């Protein structure tokens, strides 16, 4: 076997390994892209028109399965459908001047059949309102389902509240 044939064999092997790695990590990449997209959609850096807020709220709700079970913890109600979730997101974004969301400490476990997954993460939200600002850090468990090739969130569970917004302790929430 000459050097040229050996080089071709090496390149074919490397391409095969690269394609296999891409194939096996595509679910992970799609889920992480969705989380990053949600972070960006929830975040708000400036005032926006009502129609823009409605469009973002709808895009956020489209990242969730039907039915859905979302428990964010106090002071938020639980959400059992995408429409009520979209309405709450729109309301929260409309009263906030700015929202900055940071995602930390993601761990993802995809089932062997690649039809469901679980992700644990910490989310930090810094919100500016006309009357001040709030900062909230919570850990969540997200349950994912694969629906027609697309990963959607079917359940959000609050694992732990690390830091509640100031003022909630005294309200009993």
CSV table of N, CA and C in Angstrom, one decimal:
chain,number,residue,atom,x,y,z
A,1,UNK,N,0.9,-1.2,0.0
A,1,UNK,CA,0.0,0.0,0.0
A,1,UNK,C,0.9,1.2,0.0
A,2,UNK,N,0.7,2.1,-1.0
A,2,UNK,CA,1.5,3.3,-1.0
A,2,UNK,C,1.0,4.4,-0.2
A,3,UNK,N,1.7,5.5,-0.1
A,3,UNK,CA,1.4,6.6,0.8
A,3,UNK,C,0.0,7.3,0.4
A,4,UNK,N,-0.2,7.3,-0.9
A,4,UNK,CA,-1.4,8.0,-1.4
A,4,UNK,C,-2.6,7.2,-1.0
A,5,UNK,N,-2.6,5.8,-1.1
A,5,UNK,CA,-3.7,5.0,-0.8
A,5,UNK,C,-3.9,5.0,0.7
A,6,UNK,N,-2.8,5.1,1.5
A,6,UNK,CA,-2.9,5.1,2.9
A,6,UNK,C,-3.6,6.5,3.4
A,7,UNK,N,-3.2,7.6,2.7
A,7,UNK,CA,-3.8,8.8,3.0
A,7,UNK,C,-5.3,8.8,2.7
A,8,UNK,N,-5.7,8.2,1.5
A,8,UNK,CA,-7.1,8.1,1.2
A,8,UNK,C,-7.9,7.3,2.2
A,9,UNK,N,-7.3,6.2,2.6
A,9,UNK,CA,-7.9,5.4,3.7
A,9,UNK,C,-8.1,6.1,5.0
A,10,UNK,N,-7.1,6.9,5.3
A,10,UNK,CA,-7.2,7.7,6.6
A,10,UNK,C,-8.3,8.7,6.5
A,11,UNK,N,-8.4,9.4,5.3
A,11,UNK,CA,-9.4,10.5,5.2
A,11,UNK,C,-10.8,9.9,5.2
A,12,UNK,N,-11.0,8.7,4.5
A,12,UNK,CA,-12.3,8.0,4.6
A,12,UNK,C,-12.6,7.7,6.0
A,13,UNK,N,-11.7,7.1,6.7
A,13,UNK,CA,-11.9,6.8,8.1
A,13,UNK,C,-12.3,8.0,9.0
A,14,UNK,N,-11.6,9.1,8.8
A,14,UNK,CA,-11.8,10.3,9.5
A,14,UNK,C,-13.2,10.8,9.2
A,15,UNK,N,-13.6,10.9,7.9
A,15,UNK,CA,-14.9,11.3,7.5
A,15,UNK,C,-16.0,10.5,8.1
A,16,UNK,N,-15.8,9.2,8.1
A,16,UNK,CA,-16.8,8.2,8.6
A,16,UNK,C,-17.0,8.4,10.1
A,17,UNK,N,-15.9,8.6,10.9
A,17,UNK,CA,-16.0,8.9,12.3
A,17,UNK,C,-16.7,10.2,12.6
A,18,UNK,N,-16.3,11.2,11.8
A,18,UNK,CA,-17.0,12.5,11.9
A,18,UNK,C,-18.5,12.5,11.7
A,19,UNK,N,-18.9,11.8,10.6
A,19,UNK,CA,-20.3,11.6,10.3
A,19,UNK,C,-21.0,10.8,11.4
A,20,UNK,N,-20.4,9.8,11.9
A,20,UNK,CA,-21.0,9.0,13.0
A,20,UNK,C,-21.1,9.9,14.3
A,21,UNK,N,-20.1,10.7,14.6
A,21,UNK,CA,-20.2,11.6,15.8
A,21,UNK,C,-21.3,12.6,15.6
A,22,UNK,N,-21.4,13.2,14.4
A,22,UNK,CA,-22.5,14.1,14.1
A,22,UNK,C,-23.9,13.5,14.3
A,23,UNK,N,-24.0,12.2,13.8
A,23,UNK,CA,-25.3,11.5,13.8
A,23,UNK,C,-25.7,11.2,15.3
A,24,UNK,N,-24.7,10.8,16.1
A,24,UNK,CA,-25.0,10.5,17.5
A,24,UNK,C,-25.2,11.7,18.4
A,25,UNK,N,-24.7,12.8,18.0
A,25,UNK,CA,-24.9,14.0,18.9
A,25,UNK,C,-26.0,15.0,18.3
A,26,UNK,N,-26.7,14.6,17.3
A,26,UNK,CA,-27.6,15.6,16.7
A,26,UNK,C,-28.8,15.9,17.6
A,27,UNK,N,-29.3,14.9,18.4
A,27,UNK,CA,-30.3,15.1,19.3
A,27,UNK,C,-29.9,16.1,20.4
A,28,UNK,N,-28.7,15.9,20.9
A,28,UNK,CA,-28.1,16.8,21.9
A,28,UNK,C,-28.0,18.2,21.4
A,29,UNK,N,-27.5,18.4,20.2
A,29,UNK,CA,-27.4,19.7,19.6
A,29,UNK,C,-28.7,20.4,19.4
A,30,UNK,N,-29.7,19.6,19.0
A,30,UNK,CA,-31.1,20.2,18.7
A,30,UNK,C,-31.7,20.6,20.1
A,31,UNK,N,-31.5,19.8,21.1
A,31,UNK,CA,-32.1,20.2,22.4
A,31,UNK,C,-31.4,21.5,22.9
A,32,UNK,N,-30.0,21.5,22.9
A,32,UNK,CA,-29.3,22.7,23.3
A,32,UNK,C,-29.6,23.9,22.5
A,33,UNK,N,-29.8,23.8,21.2
A,33,UNK,CA,-30.2,24.9,20.4
A,33,UNK,C,-31.6,25.5,20.8
A,34,UNK,N,-32.5,24.6,21.2
A,34,UNK,CA,-33.9,25.0,21.6
A,34,UNK,C,-33.8,25.7,23.0
A,35,UNK,N,-32.9,25.2,23.9
A,35,UNK,CA,-32.8,25.9,25.2
A,35,UNK,C,-32.2,27.3,24.9
A,36,UNK,N,-31.2,27.4,24.1
A,36,UNK,CA,-30.6,28.7,23.8
A,36,UNK,C,-31.6,29.6,23.1
A,37,UNK,N,-32.4,29.1,22.2
A,37,UNK,CA,-33.4,29.9,21.6
A,37,UNK,C,-34.5,30.4,22.6
A,38,UNK,N,-34.9,29.5,23.5
A,38,UNK,CA,-35.8,30.0,24.6
A,38,UNK,C,-35.2,31.1,25.4
A,39,UNK,N,-33.9,30.9,25.8
A,39,UNK,CA,-33.2,32.0,26.5
A,39,UNK,C,-33.3,33.3,25.8
A,40,UNK,N,-33.0,33.3,24.5
A,40,UNK,CA,-33.0,34.5,23.7
A,40,UNK,C,-34.4,35.1,23.5
A,41,UNK,N,-35.4,34.2,23.4
A,41,UNK,CA,-36.8,34.7,23.2
A,41,UNK,C,-37.4,35.3,24.4
A,42,UNK,N,-37.0,34.7,25.6
A,42,UNK,CA,-37.5,35.3,26.9
A,42,UNK,C,-36.8,36.6,27.2
A,43,UNK,N,-35.5,36.7,26.9
A,43,UNK,CA,-34.8,37.9,27.2
A,43,UNK,C,-35.3,39.1,26.4
A,44,UNK,N,-35.1,40.2,27.0
A,44,UNK,CA,-35.7,41.5,26.4
A,44,UNK,C,-34.7,42.6,26.8
A,45,UNK,N,-34.2,43.3,25.8
A,45,UNK,CA,-33.2,44.3,26.0
A,45,UNK,C,-33.7,45.7,25.9
A,46,UNK,N,-34.9,45.8,25.3
A,46,UNK,CA,-35.5,47.2,25.1
A,46,UNK,C,-37.0,47.0,24.9
A,47,UNK,N,-37.7,48.2,24.9
A,47,UNK,CA,-39.1,48.2,24.8
A,47,UNK,C,-39.5,47.5,23.4
A,48,UNK,N,-40.6,46.8,23.4
A,48,UNK,CA,-41.0,46.2,22.1
A,48,UNK,C,-42.5,46.5,21.9
A,49,UNK,N,-42.9,46.5,20.7
A,49,UNK,CA,-44.3,46.7,20.3
A,49,UNK,C,-45.1,45.4,20.8
A,50,UNK,N,-46.4,45.6,21.0
A,50,UNK,CA,-47.3,44.6,21.5
A,50,UNK,C,-47.2,43.4,20.5
A,51,UNK,N,-47.3,43.6,19.2
A,51,UNK,CA,-47.3,42.5,18.3
A,51,UNK,C,-46.0,41.7,18.3
A,52,UNK,N,-44.9,42.4,18.6
A,52,UNK,CA,-43.6,41.7,18.7
A,52,UNK,C,-43.6,40.8,19.9
A,53,UNK,N,-44.2,41.3,21.0
A,53,UNK,CA,-44.3,40.5,22.2
A,53,UNK,C,-45.2,39.3,22.0
A,54,UNK,N,-46.3,39.5,21.3
A,54,UNK,CA,-47.2,38.3,21.0
A,54,UNK,C,-46.5,37.3,20.2
A,55,UNK,N,-45.7,37.7,19.2
A,55,UNK,CA,-45.0,36.8,18.3
A,55,UNK,C,-44.0,36.0,19.1
A,56,UNK,N,-43.2,36.7,20.0
A,56,UNK,CA,-42.2,36.0,20.8
A,56,UNK,C,-42.9,35.0,21.8
A,57,UNK,N,-44.0,35.4,22.4
A,57,UNK,CA,-44.7,34.5,23.3
A,57,UNK,C,-45.2,33.2,22.6
A,58,UNK,N,-45.7,33.4,21.3
A,58,UNK,CA,-46.1,32.2,20.5
A,58,UNK,C,-44.9,31.4,20.2
A,59,UNK,N,-43.8,32.0,19.8
A,59,UNK,CA,-42.6,31.2,19.5
A,59,UNK,C,-42.1,30.4,20.7
A,60,UNK,N,-42.2,31.0,21.9
A,60,UNK,CA,-41.8,30.3,23.1
A,60,UNK,C,-42.7,29.1,23.3
A,61,UNK,N,-44.0,29.3,23.2
A,61,UNK,CA,-45.0,28.2,23.5
A,61,UNK,C,-44.8,27.1,22.4
A,62,UNK,N,-44.3,27.4,21.2
A,62,UNK,CA,-44.1,26.4,20.2
A,62,UNK,C,-43.0,25.5,20.6
A,63,UNK,N,-42.2,25.8,21.6
A,63,UNK,CA,-41.1,24.9,22.0
A,63,UNK,C,-41.6,23.9,23.0
A,64,UNK,N,-42.9,23.9,23.3
A,64,UNK,CA,-43.4,23.0,24.2
A,64,UNK,C,-44.4,22.0,23.6
A,65,UNK,N,-44.5,20.8,24.1
A,65,UNK,CA,-45.4,19.8,23.6
A,65,UNK,C,-46.9,20.1,24.0
A,66,UNK,N,-47.8,19.4,23.5
A,66,UNK,CA,-49.2,19.5,23.9
A,66,UNK,C,-49.6,18.1,24.3
A,67,UNK,N,-50.1,17.8,25.5
A,67,UNK,CA,-50.2,18.8,26.6
A,67,UNK,C,-48.8,19.0,27.2
A,68,UNK,N,-48.8,20.0,28.1
A,68,UNK,CA,-47.6,20.4,28.7
A,68,UNK,C,-47.9,20.6,30.2
A,69,UNK,N,-46.8,20.4,31.0
A,69,UNK,CA,-47.0,20.6,32.5
A,69,UNK,C,-45.8,21.4,32.9
A,70,UNK,N,-46.0,22.7,33.3
A,70,UNK,CA,-45.0,23.6,33.6
A,70,UNK,C,-45.2,24.1,35.0
A,71,UNK,N,-44.2,23.8,35.9
A,71,UNK,CA,-44.3,24.3,37.3
A,71,UNK,C,-43.0,25.1,37.6
A,72,UNK,N,-43.1,26.4,37.5
A,72,UNK,CA,-42.0,27.3,37.8
A,72,UNK,C,-41.8,27.6,39.2
A,73,UNK,N,-42.7,27.4,40.1
A,73,UNK,CA,-42.7,27.7,41.5
A,73,UNK,C,-43.3,29.1,41.8
A,74,UNK,N,-43.4,29.4,43.1
A,74,UNK,CA,-44.0,30.7,43.5
A,74,UNK,C,-43.2,31.8,42.9
A,75,UNK,N,-43.8,32.9,42.5
A,75,UNK,CA,-45.2,33.2,42.5
A,75,UNK,C,-46.0,32.8,41.3
A,76,UNK,N,-45.4,32.0,40.4
A,76,UNK,CA,-46.0,31.6,39.2
A,76,UNK,C,-47.0,30.5,39.3
A,77,UNK,N,-48.2,30.6,38.6
A,77,UNK,CA,-49.1,29.4,38.6
A,77,UNK,C,-48.5,28.3,37.8
A,78,UNK,N,-49.1,27.1,37.9
A,78,UNK,CA,-48.7,26.0,37.0
A,78,UNK,C,-49.5,26.2,35.7
A,79,UNK,N,-48.8,25.7,34.6
A,79,UNK,CA,-49.4,25.8,33.3
A,79,UNK,C,-49.6,24.4,32.8
A,80,UNK,N,-50.8,24.2,32.2
A,80,UNK,CA,-51.1,22.8,31.7
A,80,UNK,C,-51.3,22.8,30.2
A,81,UNK,N,-51.3,24.0,29.6
A,81,UNK,CA,-51.4,24.1,28.1
A,81,UNK,C,-50.6,25.3,27.6
A,82,UNK,N,-50.3,25.2,26.3
A,82,UNK,CA,-49.4,26.1,25.7
A,82,UNK,C,-50.0,27.5,25.6
A,83,UNK,N,-51.3,27.6,25.5
A,83,UNK,CA,-52.0,29.0,25.4
A,83,UNK,C,-51.8,29.8,26.6
A,84,UNK,N,-52.1,29.1,27.8
A,84,UNK,CA,-52.0,29.8,29.1
A,84,UNK,C,-50.5,30.2,29.3
A,85,UNK,N,-49.6,29.3,28.9
A,85,UNK,CA,-48.2,29.6,29.1
A,85,UNK,C,-47.8,30.8,28.2
A,86,UNK,N,-48.3,30.9,27.0
A,86,UNK,CA,-48.0,32.0,26.1
A,86,UNK,C,-48.6,33.3,26.6
A,87,UNK,N,-49.8,33.2,27.2
A,87,UNK,CA,-50.4,34.4,27.7
A,87,UNK,C,-49.6,35.0,28.9
A,88,UNK,N,-49.1,34.1,29.8
A,88,UNK,CA,-48.3,34.5,30.9
A,88,UNK,C,-47.0,35.1,30.5
A,89,UNK,N,-46.4,34.4,29.5
A,89,UNK,CA,-45.1,35.0,29.0
A,89,UNK,C,-45.3,36.3,28.4
A,90,UNK,N,-46.3,36.5,27.6
A,90,UNK,CA,-46.6,37.8,27.0
A,90,UNK,C,-46.8,38.9,28.1
A,91,UNK,N,-47.6,38.5,29.1
A,91,UNK,CA,-47.9,39.5,30.2
A,91,UNK,C,-46.6,39.9,31.0
A,92,UNK,N,-45.8,38.8,31.3
A,92,UNK,CA,-44.6,39.1,32.0
A,92,UNK,C,-43.6,40.0,31.2
A,93,UNK,N,-43.5,39.7,29.9
A,93,UNK,CA,-42.6,40.5,29.1
A,93,UNK,C,-43.1,41.9,28.9
A,94,UNK,N,-44.5,42.1,28.9
A,94,UNK,CA,-45.0,43.4,28.6
A,94,UNK,C,-44.8,44.3,29.8
A,95,UNK,N,-44.8,43.8,31.1
A,95,UNK,CA,-44.6,44.7,32.2
A,95,UNK,C,-43.1,44.9,32.6
A,96,UNK,N,-42.2,44.1,32.0
A,96,UNK,CA,-40.8,44.2,32.2
A,96,UNK,C,-40.2,45.2,31.2
A,97,UNK,N,-39.2,46.0,31.7
A,97,UNK,CA,-38.5,46.8,30.8
A,97,UNK,C,-37.4,46.1,30.1
A,98,UNK,N,-36.6,45.3,30.9
A,98,UNK,CA,-35.6,44.4,30.4
A,98,UNK,C,-35.7,43.1,31.1
A,99,UNK,N,-35.2,42.0,30.5
A,99,UNK,CA,-35.1,40.7,31.0
A,99,UNK,C,-33.8,40.1,30.5
A,100,UNK,N,-33.0,39.6,31.4
A,100,UNK,CA,-31.8,38.9,31.0
A,100,UNK,C,-31.8,37.5,31.6
A,101,UNK,N,-31.8,36.5,30.8
A,101,UNK,CA,-31.8,35.1,31.2
A,101,UNK,C,-30.4,34.5,30.9
A,102,UNK,N,-29.9,33.8,31.9
A,102,UNK,CA,-28.6,33.1,31.8
A,102,UNK,C,-28.9,31.7,32.2
A,103,UNK,N,-28.4,30.8,31.4
A,103,UNK,CA,-28.6,29.3,31.7
A,103,UNK,C,-27.2,28.8,32.1
A,104,UNK,N,-27.2,28.0,33.2
A,104,UNK,CA,-26.0,27.5,33.8
A,104,UNK,C,-26.2,26.0,34.1
A,105,UNK,N,-25.1,25.3,34.1
A,105,UNK,CA,-25.0,23.9,34.6
A,105,UNK,C,-26.0,23.0,34.0
A,106,UNK,N,-26.0,22.9,32.7
A,106,UNK,CA,-26.9,22.0,31.9
A,106,UNK,C,-26.3,20.5,32.0
A,107,UNK,N,-27.2,19.6,32.3
A,107,UNK,CA,-26.9,18.2,32.2
A,107,UNK,C,-28.0,17.6,31.4
A,108,UNK,N,-27.7,16.8,30.4
A,108,UNK,CA,-28.7,16.2,29.5
A,108,UNK,C,-28.5,14.7,29.4
A,109,UNK,N,-29.6,14.0,29.6
A,109,UNK,CA,-29.6,12.5,29.4
A,109,UNK,C,-30.7,12.2,28.4
A,110,UNK,N,-30.3,11.6,27.3
A,110,UNK,CA,-31.2,11.2,26.3
A,110,UNK,C,-31.4,9.7,26.4
A,111,UNK,N,-32.7,9.3,26.3
A,111,UNK,CA,-33.0,7.8,26.5
A,111,UNK,C,-32.4,7.0,25.4
A,112,UNK,N,-32.2,5.7,25.6
A,112,UNK,CA,-31.5,4.9,24.6
A,112,UNK,C,-32.3,4.8,23.3
A,113,UNK,N,-33.6,5.0,23.3
A,113,UNK,CA,-34.4,4.9,22.1
A,113,UNK,C,-34.5,6.3,21.4
A,114,UNK,N,-33.9,7.3,22.0
A,114,UNK,CA,-33.8,8.7,21.4
A,114,UNK,C,-35.2,9.3,21.2
A,115,UNK,N,-36.2,8.9,22.1
A,115,UNK,CA,-37.5,9.5,22.0
A,115,UNK,C,-37.9,10.4,23.2
A,116,UNK,N,-37.1,10.4,24.2
A,116,UNK,CA,-37.3,11.2,25.4
A,116,UNK,C,-35.9,11.6,25.9
A,117,UNK,N,-35.9,12.7,26.7
A,117,UNK,CA,-34.7,13.1,27.4
A,117,UNK,C,-35.0,13.9,28.6
A,118,UNK,N,-34.1,14.1,29.5
A,118,UNK,CA,-34.2,14.9,30.7
A,118,UNK,C,-33.0,15.8,30.8
A,119,UNK,N,-33.3,17.1,31.1
A,119,UNK,CA,-32.2,18.1,31.2
A,119,UNK,C,-32.4,18.8,32.5
A,120,UNK,N,-31.4,18.8,33.3
A,120,UNK,CA,-31.4,19.6,34.5
A,120,UNK,C,-30.5,20.9,34.2
A,121,UNK,N,-31.0,22.0,34.7
A,121,UNK,CA,-30.3,23.3,34.5
A,121,UNK,C,-30.6,24.3,35.5
A,122,UNK,N,-29.8,25.3,35.7
A,122,UNK,CA,-30.0,26.4,36.5
A,122,UNK,C,-30.3,27.6,35.6
A,123,UNK,N,-31.3,28.4,35.9
A,123,UNK,CA,-31.7,29.6,35.1
A,123,UNK,C,-31.7,30.8,36.1
A,124,UNK,N,-31.0,31.8,35.6
A,124,UNK,CA,-30.9,33.1,36.4
A,124,UNK,C,-31.7,34.1,35.5
A,125,UNK,N,-32.6,34.8,36.1
A,125,UNK,CA,-33.3,35.9,35.5
A,125,UNK,C,-33.1,37.2,36.2
A,126,UNK,N,-32.6,38.2,35.5
A,126,UNK,CA,-32.5,39.6,36.0
A,126,UNK,C,-33.5,40.4,35.3
A,127,UNK,N,-34.5,41.0,36.0
A,127,UNK,CA,-35.6,41.7,35.4
A,127,UNK,C,-35.6,43.1,35.9
A,128,UNK,N,-35.7,44.1,35.0
A,128,UNK,CA,-35.9,45.5,35.4
A,128,UNK,C,-37.3,45.9,35.1
A,129,UNK,N,-38.0,46.4,36.2
A,129,UNK,CA,-39.3,46.9,36.1
A,129,UNK,C,-39.3,48.4,36.4
A,130,UNK,N,-40.4,49.1,36.1
A,130,UNK,CA,-40.5,50.5,36.4
A,130,UNK,C,-40.2,50.9,37.8
A,131,UNK,N,-40.5,49.9,38.8
A,131,UNK,CA,-40.3,50.2,40.2
A,131,UNK,C,-39.1,49.6,40.8
A,132,UNK,N,-38.2,49.1,40.0
A,132,UNK,CA,-37.0,48.5,40.5
A,132,UNK,C,-36.5,47.3,39.7
A,133,UNK,N,-35.8,46.4,40.4
A,133,UNK,CA,-35.3,45.2,39.6
A,133,UNK,C,-35.4,44.0,40.5
A,134,UNK,N,-35.4,42.8,39.9
A,134,UNK,CA,-35.5,41.5,40.6
A,134,UNK,C,-34.5,40.6,40.0
A,135,UNK,N,-34.0,39.7,40.9
A,135,UNK,CA,-33.1,38.7,40.4
A,135,UNK,C,-33.5,37.4,41.0
A,136,UNK,N,-33.6,36.4,40.2
A,136,UNK,CA,-34.1,35.1,40.6
A,136,UNK,C,-33.3,34.0,40.0
A,137,UNK,N,-32.9,33.0,40.8
A,137,UNK,CA,-32.1,31.9,40.3
A,137,UNK,C,-32.8,30.6,40.8
A,138,UNK,N,-33.1,29.7,39.8
A,138,UNK,CA,-33.8,28.5,40.1
A,138,UNK,C,-33.2,27.3,39.3
A,139,UNK,N,-33.3,26.1,39.9
A,139,UNK,CA,-32.9,24.9,39.2
A,139,UNK,C,-34.2,24.2,38.7
A,140,UNK,N,-34.2,23.7,37.4
A,140,UNK,CA,-35.3,23.1,36.8
A,140,UNK,C,-34.9,21.7,36.3
A,141,UNK,N,-35.9,20.9,36.1
A,141,UNK,CA,-35.7,19.6,35.4
A,141,UNK,C,-36.7,19.7,34.2
A,142,UNK,N,-36.2,19.6,33.0
A,142,UNK,CA,-37.0,19.7,31.8
A,142,UNK,C,-37.1,18.3,31.2
A,143,UNK,N,-38.3,17.8,30.9
A,143,UNK,CA,-38.5,16.6,30.3
A,143,UNK,C,-38.9,16.8,28.8
A,144,UNK,N,-38.2,16.1,27.9
A,144,UNK,CA,-38.3,16.3,26.5
A,144,UNK,C,-38.9,15.1,25.9
A,145,UNK,N,-39.7,15.4,24.8
A,145,UNK,CA,-40.2,14.3,23.9
A,145,UNK,C,-39.9,14.6,22.5
A,146,UNK,N,-39.6,13.6,21.7
A,146,UNK,CA,-39.4,13.8,20.3
A,146,UNK,C,-40.7,13.6,19.5
A,147,UNK,N,-41.1,14.6,18.8
A,147,UNK,CA,-42.4,14.6,18.1
A,147,UNK,C,-42.1,14.9,16.7
A,148,UNK,N,-42.3,13.9,15.8
A,148,UNK,CA,-42.0,14.1,14.4
A,148,UNK,C,-40.7,14.7,14.1
A,149,UNK,N,-39.7,14.2,14.8
A,149,UNK,CA,-38.3,14.6,14.6
A,149,UNK,C,-37.9,15.9,15.3
A,150,UNK,N,-38.8,16.5,16.0
A,150,UNK,CA,-38.5,17.7,16.7
A,150,UNK,C,-38.6,17.5,18.2
A,151,UNK,N,-37.6,18.0,19.0
A,151,UNK,CA,-37.6,17.9,20.4
A,151,UNK,C,-38.4,19.0,21.0
A,152,UNK,N,-39.4,18.6,21.9
A,152,UNK,CA,-40.3,19.6,22.5
A,152,UNK,C,-40.3,19.3,24.0
A,153,UNK,N,-40.5,20.4,24.8
A,153,UNK,CA,-40.5,20.2,26.3
A,153,UNK,C,-41.9,19.8,26.7
A,154,UNK,N,-42.0,18.7,27.4
A,154,UNK,CA,-43.3,18.2,27.8
A,154,UNK,C,-43.6,18.5,29.3
A,155,UNK,N,-42.5,18.8,30.1
A,155,UNK,CA,-42.7,19.0,31.5
A,155,UNK,C,-41.5,19.8,32.0
A,156,UNK,N,-41.8,20.8,32.9
A,156,UNK,CA,-40.8,21.6,33.6
A,156,UNK,C,-41.1,21.5,35.0
A,157,UNK,N,-40.2,21.0,35.8
A,157,UNK,CA,-40.3,20.9,37.2
A,157,UNK,C,-39.3,21.7,38.0
A,158,UNK,N,-39.8,22.4,39.0
A,158,UNK,CA,-38.9,23.2,39.8
A,158,UNK,C,-38.1,22.2,40.7
A,159,UNK,N,-36.8,22.2,40.7
A,159,UNK,CA,-36.0,21.4,41.6
A,159,UNK,C,-35.7,22.2,42.9
A,160,UNK,N,-35.3,23.4,42.7
A,160,UNK,CA,-34.8,24.2,43.8
A,160,UNK,C,-34.8,25.7,43.5
A,161,UNK,N,-35.3,26.5,44.4
A,161,UNK,CA,-35.1,27.9,44.3
A,161,UNK,C,-33.8,28.3,45.0
A,162,UNK,N,-32.9,28.8,44.3
A,162,UNK,CA,-31.6,29.2,44.9
A,162,UNK,C,-31.7,30.6,45.5
A,163,UNK,N,-32.3,31.5,44.7
A,163,UNK,CA,-32.5,32.9,45.2
A,163,UNK,C,-33.8,33.4,44.7
A,164,UNK,N,-34.7,33.7,45.7
A,164,UNK,CA,-36.0,34.3,45.3
A,164,UNK,C,-35.9,35.8,45.1
A,165,UNK,N,-36.7,36.4,44.3
A,165,UNK,CA,-36.7,37.8,44.2
A,165,UNK,C,-37.0,38.5,45.5
A,166,UNK,N,-36.3,39.6,45.8
A,166,UNK,CA,-36.5,40.3,47.1
A,166,UNK,C,-38.0,40.7,47.2
A,167,UNK,N,-38.5,40.6,48.4
A,167,UNK,CA,-39.9,41.0,48.7
A,167,UNK,C,-40.9,39.8,48.7
A,168,UNK,N,-40.5,38.7,48.1
A,168,UNK,CA,-41.4,37.5,48.1
A,168,UNK,C,-41.5,36.8,49.4
A,169,UNK,N,-40.4,36.9,50.2
A,169,UNK,CA,-40.4,36.2,51.5
A,169,UNK,C,-41.5,36.8,52.4
A,170,UNK,N,-41.7,38.1,52.3
A,170,UNK,CA,-42.6,38.7,53.2
A,170,UNK,C,-44.1,38.6,52.8
A,171,UNK,N,-44.3,38.2,51.6
A,171,UNK,CA,-45.7,38.1,51.1
A,171,UNK,C,-46.3,36.7,51.3
A,172,UNK,N,-45.4,35.8,51.8
A,172,UNK,CA,-45.9,34.4,52.1
A,172,UNK,C,-46.0,33.6,50.8
A,173,UNK,N,-45.5,34.1,49.7
A,173,UNK,CA,-45.4,33.3,48.5
A,173,UNK,C,-44.2,32.4,48.5
